[in-house]
């Protein structure tokens, strides 16, 4: 199994659409399709990193199927976020410090 198969498998496993992933990582749908179709084009490093982060896996895994060592996992990898939580996190990061504080207060009130 190669990059394109692992990438396709991760997208299917997470129940995502190709257009969702391509939009989230900032590339065109046709470019993304070239990574998973018969052409099997490999993305540049920056794009591969964005794809891997969005999917909650490592580039190493997508390329060669190897999971990082436990030592590397414990220091660098956080749990994968589902697409909804990832969108929330991405939106939160774009807010000003004041707006983040307001949002946290609203969320705390709603959670009670």
CSV table of C-alpha atoms in Angstrom, one decimal:
chain,number,residue,atom,x,y,z
A,1,UNK,CA,0.0,0.0,0.0
A,2,UNK,CA,1.3,3.4,-0.9
A,3,UNK,CA,0.7,7.1,-0.2
A,4,UNK,CA,-2.5,7.3,-2.3
A,5,UNK,CA,-4.0,4.2,-0.8
A,6,UNK,CA,-3.3,5.3,2.8
A,7,UNK,CA,-4.6,8.8,2.1
A,8,UNK,CA,-7.8,7.4,0.5
A,9,UNK,CA,-8.2,5.0,3.4
A,10,UNK,CA,-7.9,7.8,6.0
A,11,UNK,CA,-10.4,9.9,4.2
A,12,UNK,CA,-12.9,7.1,4.0
A,13,UNK,CA,-12.2,6.0,7.6
A,14,UNK,CA,-13.1,9.5,8.9
A,15,UNK,CA,-16.2,9.7,6.7
A,16,UNK,CA,-14.9,12.8,4.9
A,17,UNK,CA,-15.4,14.1,1.4
A,18,UNK,CA,-12.4,14.9,-0.8
A,19,UNK,CA,-13.7,18.4,-1.3
A,20,UNK,CA,-13.8,18.9,2.5
A,21,UNK,CA,-10.2,17.9,2.9
A,22,UNK,CA,-9.0,19.8,-0.1
A,23,UNK,CA,-10.7,23.0,1.1
A,24,UNK,CA,-9.4,22.6,4.6
A,25,UNK,CA,-5.8,22.2,3.4
A,26,UNK,CA,-6.1,25.0,0.9
A,27,UNK,CA,-5.7,23.2,-2.4
A,28,UNK,CA,-8.0,22.7,-5.4
A,29,UNK,CA,-10.2,19.6,-5.6
A,30,UNK,CA,-8.5,18.5,-8.9
A,31,UNK,CA,-5.0,18.8,-7.3
A,32,UNK,CA,-6.2,16.7,-4.3
A,33,UNK,CA,-7.7,14.1,-6.6
A,34,UNK,CA,-4.4,13.7,-8.3
A,35,UNK,CA,-3.0,12.4,-5.0
A,36,UNK,CA,-5.6,9.6,-4.7
A,37,UNK,CA,-6.4,8.6,-8.3
A,38,UNK,CA,-4.4,6.5,-10.7
A,39,UNK,CA,-1.9,9.3,-11.3
A,40,UNK,CA,-0.7,8.9,-7.7
A,41,UNK,CA,1.0,12.3,-7.7
A,42,UNK,CA,2.8,13.1,-4.4
A,43,UNK,CA,2.1,16.5,-2.8
A,44,UNK,CA,4.9,18.8,-1.8
A,45,UNK,CA,6.1,18.6,1.7
A,46,UNK,CA,4.1,21.6,3.0
A,47,UNK,CA,0.9,20.2,1.6
A,48,UNK,CA,1.6,16.7,2.9
A,49,UNK,CA,2.0,18.2,6.4
A,50,UNK,CA,-1.3,20.1,6.2
A,51,UNK,CA,-3.1,17.0,5.0
A,52,UNK,CA,-1.6,14.8,7.7
A,53,UNK,CA,-2.4,17.3,10.4
A,54,UNK,CA,-6.0,17.6,9.2
A,55,UNK,CA,-6.4,13.9,9.2
A,56,UNK,CA,-4.7,13.5,12.6
A,57,UNK,CA,-1.9,11.2,11.3
A,58,UNK,CA,1.7,11.8,10.5
A,59,UNK,CA,3.3,12.3,7.1
A,60,UNK,CA,5.5,9.3,7.9
A,61,UNK,CA,2.4,7.1,8.2
A,62,UNK,CA,1.0,8.4,4.9
A,63,UNK,CA,4.3,7.8,3.1
A,64,UNK,CA,5.4,4.5,4.4
A,65,UNK,CA,2.7,3.2,6.7
A,66,UNK,CA,5.0,3.3,9.8
A,67,UNK,CA,3.6,4.7,13.0
A,68,UNK,CA,6.0,7.0,14.9
A,69,UNK,CA,7.7,5.4,17.9
A,70,UNK,CA,6.0,5.6,21.2
A,71,UNK,CA,8.6,8.1,22.4
A,72,UNK,CA,7.9,10.5,19.6
A,73,UNK,CA,4.1,10.0,20.1
A,74,UNK,CA,4.2,10.9,23.7
A,75,UNK,CA,6.1,14.1,23.1
A,76,UNK,CA,4.7,15.4,19.9
A,77,UNK,CA,1.3,13.9,18.9
A,78,UNK,CA,-1.9,15.0,20.4
A,79,UNK,CA,-5.2,13.1,19.9
A,80,UNK,CA,-6.7,13.5,16.5
A,81,UNK,CA,-9.7,15.8,16.3
A,82,UNK,CA,-12.8,14.9,14.4
A,83,UNK,CA,-13.6,17.4,11.6
A,84,UNK,CA,-16.2,19.3,13.6
A,85,UNK,CA,-13.7,19.9,16.5
A,86,UNK,CA,-11.0,20.7,14.0
A,87,UNK,CA,-13.1,23.4,12.4
A,88,UNK,CA,-14.0,24.8,15.8
A,89,UNK,CA,-10.3,24.9,16.8
A,90,UNK,CA,-9.3,26.5,13.5
A,91,UNK,CA,-12.0,29.2,13.9
A,92,UNK,CA,-11.0,29.8,17.6
A,93,UNK,CA,-7.4,30.4,16.6
A,94,UNK,CA,-8.4,33.2,14.3
A,95,UNK,CA,-10.2,35.1,17.1
A,96,UNK,CA,-8.7,38.0,19.0
A,97,UNK,CA,-7.8,37.5,22.6
A,98,UNK,CA,-10.9,39.4,23.7
A,99,UNK,CA,-13.2,37.3,21.4
A,100,UNK,CA,-11.6,34.1,22.7
A,101,UNK,CA,-12.4,35.1,26.2
A,102,UNK,CA,-16.0,36.0,25.3
A,103,UNK,CA,-16.4,32.7,23.5
A,104,UNK,CA,-15.1,30.7,26.4
A,105,UNK,CA,-17.5,32.4,28.8
A,106,UNK,CA,-20.4,31.6,26.4
A,107,UNK,CA,-19.3,28.0,26.1
A,108,UNK,CA,-19.0,27.6,29.9
A,109,UNK,CA,-22.5,29.1,30.4
A,110,UNK,CA,-24.0,26.8,27.8
A,111,UNK,CA,-22.3,23.8,29.3
A,112,UNK,CA,-23.9,24.4,32.7
